[in-house]
Amino acid sequence: MEKIAFLGLGSMGAPMAHRLLAAGHSLTVWNRTGAKAAPLVTAGARLAESPADAIRDADVVITMLADPAAAHAVAEAVVPALRPGTHWIDTSTVGPDTIRDLAARLPDGVALTDAPVMGSVDRAEAGELWILAGGCPLPAPVRTVLGHLGHITECGAPGSGAALKLVLINAVIGGVALVSETLRLGQTLGLPAELVRTELAKGPLSGAVARTFAEASHFPISLAAKDVSLATAHTSLPLLDAVHTLLTAHPHLAAQDLSRLRP
């Protein structure tokens, strides 16, 4: 069984780490706020004092971090401590440019797999994430570890998983924003909210309707805004620019789930 270091224990990282511990792996964890690691330590994980301490003896390093800045900050600490033969899996949503930057800094004999995930907390807890893996074919230890977390889609060259994640997550964010506006339109026109929701769910926006009303998901609006920014940095996307304006218009909702966009 691979020795795993897991760095980043937010709403997604914590249940993913629990899955790996339950599968029997030796697990060392680190989080900027150490208190978040307490349930994992109680379950048998070792709490590291620093990112470098966490990865020192690891066969596989997994990062689940908030944004490119956090990924670069952790890289500053871990890259000098990586041993040849170590596999680094980044499951964060940071975009292909950041993945290429991180890969360029690695010492010889260390491989980086971009493997961002689709799915929220409920799917992370159930081991049913949709994993978008770049840098294929995947090394056997990477495939084994990711298999505990969900279903793997091999996307191609390094960075392709990170790129596809931007495409898919922005389709979700844009879809939720569109459903929210159409619900508001129906409300303005005096239609019963349940009627509008039911009929929307019968059409091509059914998935977006389901996500708009999801109860077991936690995707903060602030992170959705970050994901839109990552996408619009690559090309002109007027509709997503408008969505970003919507996402950032109410700072008091930044920590709330994306579903709070609905009226």
PDB file of C-alpha atoms in Angstrom:
ATOM      1  CA  MET A   1       0.000   0.000   0.000  1.00  0.00           C
ATOM      2  CA  GLU A   2       1.345   3.404  -0.973  1.00  0.00           C
ATOM      3  CA  LYS A   3       2.294   5.898   1.702  1.00  0.00           C
ATOM      4  CA  ILE A   4       0.228   8.976   0.925  1.00  0.00           C
ATOM      5  CA  ALA A   5       0.611  12.602   1.913  1.00  0.00           C
ATOM      6  CA  PHE A   6      -2.548  14.676   1.531  1.00  0.00           C
ATOM      7  CA  LEU A   7      -2.222  18.452   1.584  1.00  0.00           C
ATOM      8  CA  GLY A   8      -5.356  20.601   1.757  1.00  0.00           C
ATOM      9  CA  LEU A   9      -8.268  19.489   3.950  1.00  0.00           C
ATOM     10  CA  GLY A  10     -11.068  21.795   2.898  1.00  0.00           C
ATOM     11  CA  SER A  11     -14.622  20.712   2.165  1.00  0.00           C
ATOM     12  CA  MET A  12     -13.416  18.439  -0.663  1.00  0.00           C
ATOM     13  CA  GLY A  13      -9.975  17.411   0.572  1.00  0.00           C
ATOM     14  CA  ALA A  14     -11.122  16.092   3.938  1.00  0.00           C
ATOM     15  CA  PRO A  15     -13.603  13.481   2.622  1.00  0.00           C
ATOM     16  CA  MET A  16     -11.132  12.448  -0.081  1.00  0.00           C
ATOM     17  CA  ALA A  17      -8.454  11.892   2.563  1.00  0.00           C
ATOM     18  CA  HIS A  18     -10.914   9.872   4.656  1.00  0.00           C
ATOM     19  CA  ARG A  19     -11.532   7.604   1.646  1.00  0.00           C
ATOM     20  CA  LEU A  20      -7.815   6.869   1.313  1.00  0.00           C
ATOM     21  CA  LEU A  21      -7.419   6.198   5.022  1.00  0.00           C
ATOM     22  CA  ALA A  22     -10.410   3.841   4.962  1.00  0.00           C
ATOM     23  CA  ALA A  23      -8.815   1.988   2.033  1.00  0.00           C
ATOM     24  CA  GLY A  24      -5.872   1.084   4.275  1.00  0.00           C
ATOM     25  CA  HIS A  25      -3.214   3.524   3.111  1.00  0.00           C
ATOM     26  CA  SER A  26      -0.696   5.015   5.498  1.00  0.00           C
ATOM     27  CA  LEU A  27      -1.753   8.671   5.468  1.00  0.00           C
ATOM     28  CA  THR A  28      -0.012  11.848   6.530  1.00  0.00           C
ATOM     29  CA  VAL A  29      -2.023  15.060   6.302  1.00  0.00           C
ATOM     30  CA  TRP A  30      -1.317  18.767   6.373  1.00  0.00           C
ATOM     31  CA  ASN A  31      -3.597  21.766   6.309  1.00  0.00           C
ATOM     32  CA  ARG A  32      -2.911  25.457   6.796  1.00  0.00           C
ATOM     33  CA  THR A  33      -5.502  25.383   9.598  1.00  0.00           C
ATOM     34  CA  GLY A  34      -4.386  22.364  11.564  1.00  0.00           C
ATOM     35  CA  ALA A  35      -7.632  21.972  13.505  1.00  0.00           C
ATOM     36  CA  LYS A  36      -9.363  20.746  10.351  1.00  0.00           C
ATOM     37  CA  ALA A  37      -7.168  17.638  10.474  1.00  0.00           C
ATOM     38  CA  ALA A  38      -8.439  16.513  13.881  1.00  0.00           C
ATOM     39  CA  PRO A  39     -11.061  13.979  12.617  1.00  0.00           C
ATOM     40  CA  LEU A  40      -8.472  12.381  10.328  1.00  0.00           C
ATOM     41  CA  VAL A  41      -5.896  12.177  13.107  1.00  0.00           C
ATOM     42  CA  THR A  42      -8.502  10.531  15.326  1.00  0.00           C
ATOM     43  CA  ALA A  43      -9.127   8.020  12.531  1.00  0.00           C
ATOM     44  CA  GLY A  44      -5.411   7.152  12.276  1.00  0.00           C
ATOM     45  CA  ALA A  45      -3.698   9.736  10.059  1.00  0.00           C
ATOM     46  CA  ARG A  46      -0.500  11.495  11.081  1.00  0.00           C
ATOM     47  CA  LEU A  47      -0.600  15.290  11.231  1.00  0.00           C
ATOM     48  CA  ALA A  48       2.482  16.897   9.706  1.00  0.00           C
ATOM     49  CA  GLU A  49       3.950  20.148  10.976  1.00  0.00           C
ATOM     50  CA  SER A  50       4.606  21.494   7.474  1.00  0.00           C
ATOM     51  CA  PRO A  51       4.108  20.561   3.810  1.00  0.00           C
ATOM     52  CA  ALA A  52       7.737  19.421   3.584  1.00  0.00           C
ATOM     53  CA  ASP A  53       7.318  17.230   6.666  1.00  0.00           C
ATOM     54  CA  ALA A  54       4.151  15.730   5.205  1.00  0.00           C
ATOM     55  CA  ILE A  55       5.700  14.553   1.943  1.00  0.00           C
ATOM     56  CA  ARG A  56       9.122  13.470   3.197  1.00  0.00           C
ATOM     57  CA  ASP A  57       8.457   9.700   3.135  1.00  0.00           C
ATOM     58  CA  ALA A  58       5.470   9.658   0.785  1.00  0.00           C
ATOM     59  CA  ASP A  59       5.146   7.503  -2.314  1.00  0.00           C
ATOM     60  CA  VAL A  60       2.197   9.599  -3.508  1.00  0.00           C
ATOM     61  CA  VAL A  61       1.519  13.256  -2.725  1.00  0.00           C
ATOM     62  CA  ILE A  62      -1.998  14.633  -3.273  1.00  0.00           C
ATOM     63  CA  THR A  63      -2.838  18.322  -3.195  1.00  0.00           C
ATOM     64  CA  MET A  64      -6.346  19.771  -3.069  1.00  0.00           C
ATOM     65  CA  LEU A  65      -5.856  23.518  -2.833  1.00  0.00           C
ATOM     66  CA  ALA A  66      -8.040  26.566  -3.375  1.00  0.00           C
ATOM     67  CA  ASP A  67      -6.326  28.391  -6.222  1.00  0.00           C
ATOM     68  CA  PRO A  68      -3.066  28.899  -8.181  1.00  0.00           C
ATOM     69  CA  ALA A  69      -1.583  31.097  -5.439  1.00  0.00           C
ATOM     70  CA  ALA A  70      -2.069  28.353  -2.851  1.00  0.00           C
ATOM     71  CA  ALA A  71      -0.633  25.747  -5.235  1.00  0.00           C
ATOM     72  CA  HIS A  72       2.503  27.826  -5.841  1.00  0.00           C
ATOM     73  CA  ALA A  73       2.922  28.511  -2.120  1.00  0.00           C
ATOM     74  CA  VAL A  74       2.771  24.803  -1.281  1.00  0.00           C
ATOM     75  CA  ALA A  75       5.119  24.001  -4.164  1.00  0.00           C
ATOM     76  CA  GLU A  76       7.721  26.338  -2.659  1.00  0.00           C
ATOM     77  CA  ALA A  77       7.732  24.127   0.420  1.00  0.00           C
ATOM     78  CA  VAL A  78       7.421  20.659  -1.097  1.00  0.00           C
ATOM     79  CA  VAL A  79       9.498  20.699  -4.299  1.00  0.00           C
ATOM     80  CA  PRO A  80      12.879  20.704  -2.500  1.00  0.00           C
ATOM     81  CA  ALA A  81      11.744  17.751  -0.355  1.00  0.00           C
ATOM     82  CA  LEU A  82      10.412  15.534  -3.166  1.00  0.00           C
ATOM     83  CA  ARG A  83      12.313  12.271  -3.623  1.00  0.00           C
ATOM     84  CA  PRO A  84      12.910  10.573  -6.995  1.00  0.00           C
ATOM     85  CA  GLY A  85      10.103   8.124  -7.635  1.00  0.00           C
ATOM     86  CA  THR A  86       7.468  10.222  -5.875  1.00  0.00           C
ATOM     87  CA  HIS A  87       4.154  10.715  -7.687  1.00  0.00           C
ATOM     88  CA  TRP A  88       2.450  14.083  -7.188  1.00  0.00           C
ATOM     89  CA  ILE A  89      -1.268  14.247  -7.977  1.00  0.00           C
ATOM     90  CA  ASP A  90      -2.837  17.705  -8.026  1.00  0.00           C
ATOM     91  CA  THR A  91      -6.617  17.507  -7.734  1.00  0.00           C
ATOM     92  CA  SER A  92      -7.107  21.279  -7.400  1.00  0.00           C
ATOM     93  CA  THR A  93      -8.809  23.462  -9.993  1.00  0.00           C
ATOM     94  CA  VAL A  94      -5.923  25.705 -11.019  1.00  0.00           C
ATOM     95  CA  GLY A  95      -5.900  25.545 -14.825  1.00  0.00           C
ATOM     96  CA  PRO A  96      -3.327  24.136 -17.255  1.00  0.00           C
ATOM     97  CA  ASP A  97      -0.912  27.080 -16.992  1.00  0.00           C
ATOM     98  CA  THR A  98      -0.350  26.472 -13.292  1.00  0.00           C
ATOM     99  CA  ILE A  99       0.073  22.739 -13.883  1.00  0.00           C
ATOM    100  CA  ARG A 100       2.775  23.439 -16.469  1.00  0.00           C
ATOM    101  CA  ASP A 101       4.491  25.863 -14.100  1.00  0.00           C
ATOM    102  CA  LEU A 102       4.506  23.300 -11.294  1.00  0.00           C
ATOM    103  CA  ALA A 103       5.735  20.497 -13.557  1.00  0.00           C
ATOM    104  CA  ALA A 104       8.627  22.632 -14.791  1.00  0.00           C
ATOM    105  CA  ARG A 105       9.899  23.004 -11.220  1.00  0.00           C
ATOM    106  CA  LEU A 106      10.047  19.294 -10.395  1.00  0.00           C
ATOM    107  CA  PRO A 107      13.342  17.502  -9.805  1.00  0.00           C
ATOM    108  CA  ASP A 108      14.311  14.562 -12.015  1.00  0.00           C
ATOM    109  CA  GLY A 109      12.419  11.384 -11.238  1.00  0.00           C
ATOM    110  CA  VAL A 110       9.290  13.095  -9.904  1.00  0.00           C
ATOM    111  CA  ALA A 111       6.073  13.071 -11.950  1.00  0.00           C
ATOM    112  CA  LEU A 112       3.063  15.385 -11.664  1.00  0.00           C
ATOM    113  CA  THR A 113      -0.421  14.210 -12.653  1.00  0.00           C
ATOM    114  CA  ASP A 114      -3.168  16.804 -13.011  1.00  0.00           C
ATOM    115  CA  ALA A 115      -6.360  15.153 -11.795  1.00  0.00           C
ATOM    116  CA  PRO A 116      -8.992  17.757 -10.916  1.00  0.00           C
ATOM    117  CA  VAL A 117     -12.373  16.394  -9.948  1.00  0.00           C
ATOM    118  CA  MET A 118     -16.003  17.038 -10.817  1.00  0.00           C
ATOM    119  CA  GLY A 119     -18.531  16.458  -8.067  1.00  0.00           C
ATOM    120  CA  SER A 120     -19.137  17.979  -4.664  1.00  0.00           C
ATOM    121  CA  VAL A 121     -18.846  16.880  -1.060  1.00  0.00           C
ATOM    122  CA  ASP A 122     -21.468  14.154  -1.328  1.00  0.00           C
ATOM    123  CA  ARG A 123     -19.637  12.439  -4.187  1.00  0.00           C
ATOM    124  CA  ALA A 124     -16.291  12.843  -2.448  1.00  0.00           C
ATOM    125  CA  GLU A 125     -17.652  11.084   0.626  1.00  0.00           C
ATOM    126  CA  ALA A 126     -19.062   8.247  -1.495  1.00  0.00           C
ATOM    127  CA  GLY A 127     -15.924   7.798  -3.625  1.00  0.00           C
ATOM    128  CA  GLU A 128     -17.894   8.727  -6.744  1.00  0.00           C
ATOM    129  CA  LEU A 129     -15.965  11.733  -8.023  1.00  0.00           C
ATOM    130  CA  TRP A 130     -15.427  12.228 -11.754  1.00  0.00           C
ATOM    131  CA  ILE A 131     -11.644  12.468 -12.062  1.00  0.00           C
ATOM    132  CA  LEU A 132     -10.151  14.216 -15.097  1.00  0.00           C
ATOM    133  CA  ALA A 133      -6.606  12.932 -15.411  1.00  0.00           C
ATOM    134  CA  GLY A 134      -3.876  14.424 -17.578  1.00  0.00           C
ATOM    135  CA  GLY A 135      -0.452  12.976 -18.202  1.00  0.00           C
ATOM    136  CA  CYS A 136      -1.664   9.584 -19.383  1.00  0.00           C
ATOM    137  CA  PRO A 137      -1.017   6.711 -19.367  1.00  0.00           C
ATOM    138  CA  LEU A 138      -1.241   6.897 -15.611  1.00  0.00           C
ATOM    139  CA  PRO A 139       1.446   5.224 -13.482  1.00  0.00           C
ATOM    140  CA  ALA A 140       0.075   2.242 -11.582  1.00  0.00           C
ATOM    141  CA  PRO A 141       0.332   3.849  -8.100  1.00  0.00           C
ATOM    142  CA  VAL A 142      -1.538   6.921  -9.342  1.00  0.00           C
ATOM    143  CA  ARG A 143      -4.293   4.849 -10.903  1.00  0.00           C
ATOM    144  CA  THR A 144      -4.655   2.783  -7.719  1.00  0.00           C
ATOM    145  CA  VAL A 145      -4.946   5.810  -5.466  1.00  0.00           C
ATOM    146  CA  LEU A 146      -7.345   7.685  -7.733  1.00  0.00           C
ATOM    147  CA  GLY A 147      -9.485   4.571  -8.023  1.00  0.00           C
ATOM    148  CA  HIS A 148     -10.424   4.942  -4.349  1.00  0.00           C
ATOM    149  CA  LEU A 149     -11.791   8.408  -5.057  1.00  0.00           C
ATOM    150  CA  GLY A 150     -13.976   7.874  -8.103  1.00  0.00           C
ATOM    151  CA  HIS A 151     -14.118   7.182 -11.815  1.00  0.00           C
ATOM    152  CA  ILE A 152     -11.153   8.187 -13.974  1.00  0.00           C
ATOM    153  CA  THR A 153     -11.355   9.822 -17.401  1.00  0.00           C
ATOM    154  CA  GLU A 154      -7.952   9.826 -19.107  1.00  0.00           C
ATOM    155  CA  CYS A 155      -7.759  13.157 -20.942  1.00  0.00           C
ATOM    156  CA  GLY A 156      -4.378  12.977 -22.661  1.00  0.00           C
ATOM    157  CA  ALA A 157      -1.213  15.031 -22.308  1.00  0.00           C
ATOM    158  CA  PRO A 158      -0.134  16.730 -19.067  1.00  0.00           C
ATOM    159  CA  GLY A 159      -2.413  19.678 -18.365  1.00  0.00           C
ATOM    160  CA  SER A 160      -5.332  18.266 -20.354  1.00  0.00           C
ATOM    161  CA  GLY A 161      -7.214  17.250 -17.213  1.00  0.00           C
ATOM    162  CA  ALA A 162      -6.833  20.761 -15.804  1.00  0.00           C
ATOM    163  CA  ALA A 163      -8.008  22.212 -19.120  1.00  0.00           C
ATOM    164  CA  LEU A 164     -11.083  19.979 -19.369  1.00  0.00           C
ATOM    165  CA  LYS A 165     -11.989  20.840 -15.767  1.00  0.00           C
ATOM    166  CA  LEU A 166     -12.187  24.520 -16.720  1.00  0.00           C
ATOM    167  CA  VAL A 167     -14.477  23.667 -19.625  1.00  0.00           C
ATOM    168  CA  LEU A 168     -16.814  21.464 -17.608  1.00  0.00           C
ATOM    169  CA  ILE A 169     -17.008  23.527 -14.430  1.00  0.00           C
ATOM    170  CA  ASN A 170     -17.700  26.712 -16.355  1.00  0.00           C
ATOM    171  CA  ALA A 171     -20.550  24.958 -18.162  1.00  0.00           C
ATOM    172  CA  VAL A 172     -21.978  24.102 -14.738  1.00  0.00           C
ATOM    173  CA  ILE A 173     -21.510  27.596 -13.325  1.00  0.00           C
ATOM    174  CA  GLY A 174     -22.963  29.233 -16.423  1.00  0.00           C
ATOM    175  CA  GLY A 175     -25.886  26.804 -16.412  1.00  0.00           C
ATOM    176  CA  VAL A 176     -26.742  27.546 -12.793  1.00  0.00           C
ATOM    177  CA  ALA A 177     -26.563  31.282 -13.479  1.00  0.00           C
ATOM    178  CA  LEU A 178     -28.890  30.876 -16.470  1.00  0.00           C
ATOM    179  CA  VAL A 179     -31.404  28.765 -14.533  1.00  0.00           C
ATOM    180  CA  SER A 180     -31.358  31.303 -11.714  1.00  0.00           C
ATOM    181  CA  GLU A 181     -32.165  34.120 -14.119  1.00  0.00           C
ATOM    182  CA  THR A 182     -34.942  32.187 -15.842  1.00  0.00           C
ATOM    183  CA  LEU A 183     -36.460  31.403 -12.436  1.00  0.00           C
ATOM    184  CA  ARG A 184     -36.382  35.121 -11.668  1.00  0.00           C
ATOM    185  CA  LEU A 185     -38.036  35.829 -15.013  1.00  0.00           C
ATOM    186  CA  GLY A 186     -40.801  33.349 -14.229  1.00  0.00           C
ATOM    187  CA  GLN A 187     -41.259  34.949 -10.827  1.00  0.00           C
ATOM    188  CA  THR A 188     -41.537  38.397 -12.410  1.00  0.00           C
ATOM    189  CA  LEU A 189     -44.122  37.105 -14.881  1.00  0.00           C
ATOM    190  CA  GLY A 190     -46.233  35.714 -12.056  1.00  0.00           C
ATOM    191  CA  LEU A 191     -45.673  32.014 -12.761  1.00  0.00           C
ATOM    192  CA  PRO A 192     -45.595  29.493  -9.902  1.00  0.00           C
ATOM    193  CA  ALA A 193     -41.966  28.740  -9.025  1.00  0.00           C
ATOM    194  CA  GLU A 194     -42.558  24.976  -8.905  1.00  0.00           C
ATOM    195  CA  LEU A 195     -44.143  24.999 -12.365  1.00  0.00           C
ATOM    196  CA  VAL A 196     -41.158  26.806 -13.875  1.00  0.00           C
ATOM    197  CA  ARG A 197     -38.692  24.483 -12.137  1.00  0.00           C
ATOM    198  CA  THR A 198     -40.526  21.334 -13.208  1.00  0.00           C
ATOM    199  CA  GLU A 199     -40.787  22.359 -16.835  1.00  0.00           C
ATOM    200  CA  LEU A 200     -37.179  23.556 -17.037  1.00  0.00           C
ATOM    201  CA  ALA A 201     -36.097  20.178 -15.691  1.00  0.00           C
ATOM    202  CA  LYS A 202     -37.763  18.445 -18.655  1.00  0.00           C
ATOM    203  CA  GLY A 203     -35.523  20.187 -21.183  1.00  0.00           C
ATOM    204  CA  PRO A 204     -31.817  20.487 -22.031  1.00  0.00           C
ATOM    205  CA  LEU A 205     -31.114  22.420 -18.811  1.00  0.00           C
ATOM    206  CA  SER A 206     -32.160  19.519 -16.591  1.00  0.00           C
ATOM    207  CA  GLY A 207     -28.668  19.017 -15.167  1.00  0.00           C
ATOM    208  CA  ALA A 208     -28.286  22.706 -14.393  1.00  0.00           C
ATOM    209  CA  VAL A 209     -31.693  22.711 -12.710  1.00  0.00           C
ATOM    210  CA  ALA A 210     -30.652  19.773 -10.524  1.00  0.00           C
ATOM    211  CA  ARG A 211     -27.440  21.541  -9.505  1.00  0.00           C
ATOM    212  CA  THR A 212     -29.280  24.781  -8.809  1.00  0.00           C
ATOM    213  CA  PHE A 213     -31.434  22.988  -6.231  1.00  0.00           C
ATOM    214  CA  ALA A 214     -28.779  20.579  -4.900  1.00  0.00           C
ATOM    215  CA  GLU A 215     -28.860  20.223  -1.112  1.00  0.00           C
ATOM    216  CA  ALA A 216     -25.751  18.108  -0.464  1.00  0.00           C
ATOM    217  CA  SER A 217     -23.263  20.162  -2.469  1.00  0.00           C
ATOM    218  CA  HIS A 218     -20.867  22.811  -1.243  1.00  0.00           C
ATOM    219  CA  PHE A 219     -19.195  24.873  -3.955  1.00  0.00           C
ATOM    220  CA  PRO A 220     -18.585  28.364  -2.563  1.00  0.00           C
ATOM    221  CA  ILE A 221     -19.487  31.233  -4.846  1.00  0.00           C
ATOM    222  CA  SER A 222     -15.986  32.647  -4.313  1.00  0.00           C
ATOM    223  CA  LEU A 223     -14.433  29.499  -5.805  1.00  0.00           C
ATOM    224  CA  ALA A 224     -16.902  29.560  -8.683  1.00  0.00           C
ATOM    225  CA  ALA A 225     -15.793  33.134  -9.413  1.00  0.00           C
ATOM    226  CA  LYS A 226     -12.162  31.970  -9.338  1.00  0.00           C
ATOM    227  CA  ASP A 227     -12.908  29.196 -11.832  1.00  0.00           C
ATOM    228  CA  VAL A 228     -14.607  31.638 -14.193  1.00  0.00           C
ATOM    229  CA  SER A 229     -11.595  33.957 -13.949  1.00  0.00           C
ATOM    230  CA  LEU A 230      -9.279  31.094 -14.874  1.00  0.00           C
ATOM    231  CA  ALA A 231     -11.362  30.424 -17.978  1.00  0.00           C
ATOM    232  CA  THR A 232     -11.768  34.011 -19.157  1.00  0.00           C
ATOM    233  CA  ALA A 233      -8.008  34.528 -18.886  1.00  0.00           C
ATOM    234  CA  HIS A 234      -7.588  32.201 -21.881  1.00  0.00           C
ATOM    235  CA  THR A 235     -10.005  33.687 -24.412  1.00  0.00           C
ATOM    236  CA  SER A 236     -12.862  36.148 -24.860  1.00  0.00           C
ATOM    237  CA  LEU A 237     -15.963  34.740 -23.160  1.00  0.00           C
ATOM    238  CA  PRO A 238     -18.564  37.512 -22.874  1.00  0.00           C
ATOM    239  CA  LEU A 239     -21.259  35.383 -21.264  1.00  0.00           C
ATOM    240  CA  LEU A 240     -18.889  34.109 -18.592  1.00  0.00           C
ATOM    241  CA  ASP A 241     -17.645  37.669 -18.010  1.00  0.00           C
ATOM    242  CA  ALA A 242     -21.249  38.542 -17.171  1.00  0.00           C
ATOM    243  CA  VAL A 243     -21.504  35.493 -14.905  1.00  0.00           C
ATOM    244  CA  HIS A 244     -18.350  36.598 -13.077  1.00  0.00           C
ATOM    245  CA  THR A 245     -19.930  39.999 -12.462  1.00  0.00           C
ATOM    246  CA  LEU A 246     -22.967  38.230 -11.001  1.00  0.00           C
ATOM    247  CA  LEU A 247     -20.813  36.003  -8.786  1.00  0.00           C
ATOM    248  CA  THR A 248     -18.865  38.895  -7.330  1.00  0.00           C
ATOM    249  CA  ALA A 249     -21.742  41.350  -6.948  1.00  0.00           C
ATOM    250  CA  HIS A 250     -22.629  40.240  -3.398  1.00  0.00           C
ATOM    251  CA  PRO A 251     -19.475  39.650  -1.308  1.00  0.00           C
ATOM    252  CA  HIS A 252     -21.534  38.581   1.709  1.00  0.00           C
ATOM    253  CA  LEU A 253     -22.518  35.442  -0.240  1.00  0.00           C
ATOM    254  CA  ALA A 254     -18.926  34.477  -1.145  1.00  0.00           C
ATOM    255  CA  ALA A 255     -18.797  31.507   1.231  1.00  0.00           C
ATOM    256  CA  GLN A 256     -22.284  30.260   0.321  1.00  0.00           C
ATOM    257  CA  ASP A 257     -22.994  27.431  -2.114  1.00  0.00           C
ATOM    258  CA  LEU A 258     -23.550  28.270  -5.780  1.00  0.00           C
ATOM    259  CA  SER A 259     -27.230  27.401  -5.366  1.00  0.00           C
ATOM    260  CA  ARG A 260     -27.690  30.680  -3.447  1.00  0.00           C
ATOM    261  CA  LEU A 261     -27.858  32.389  -6.846  1.00  0.00           C
ATOM    262  CA  ARG A 262     -31.448  31.263  -7.253  1.00  0.00           C
ATOM    263  CA  PRO A 263     -34.188  33.697  -6.212  1.00  0.00           C
TER     264      PRO A 263
END
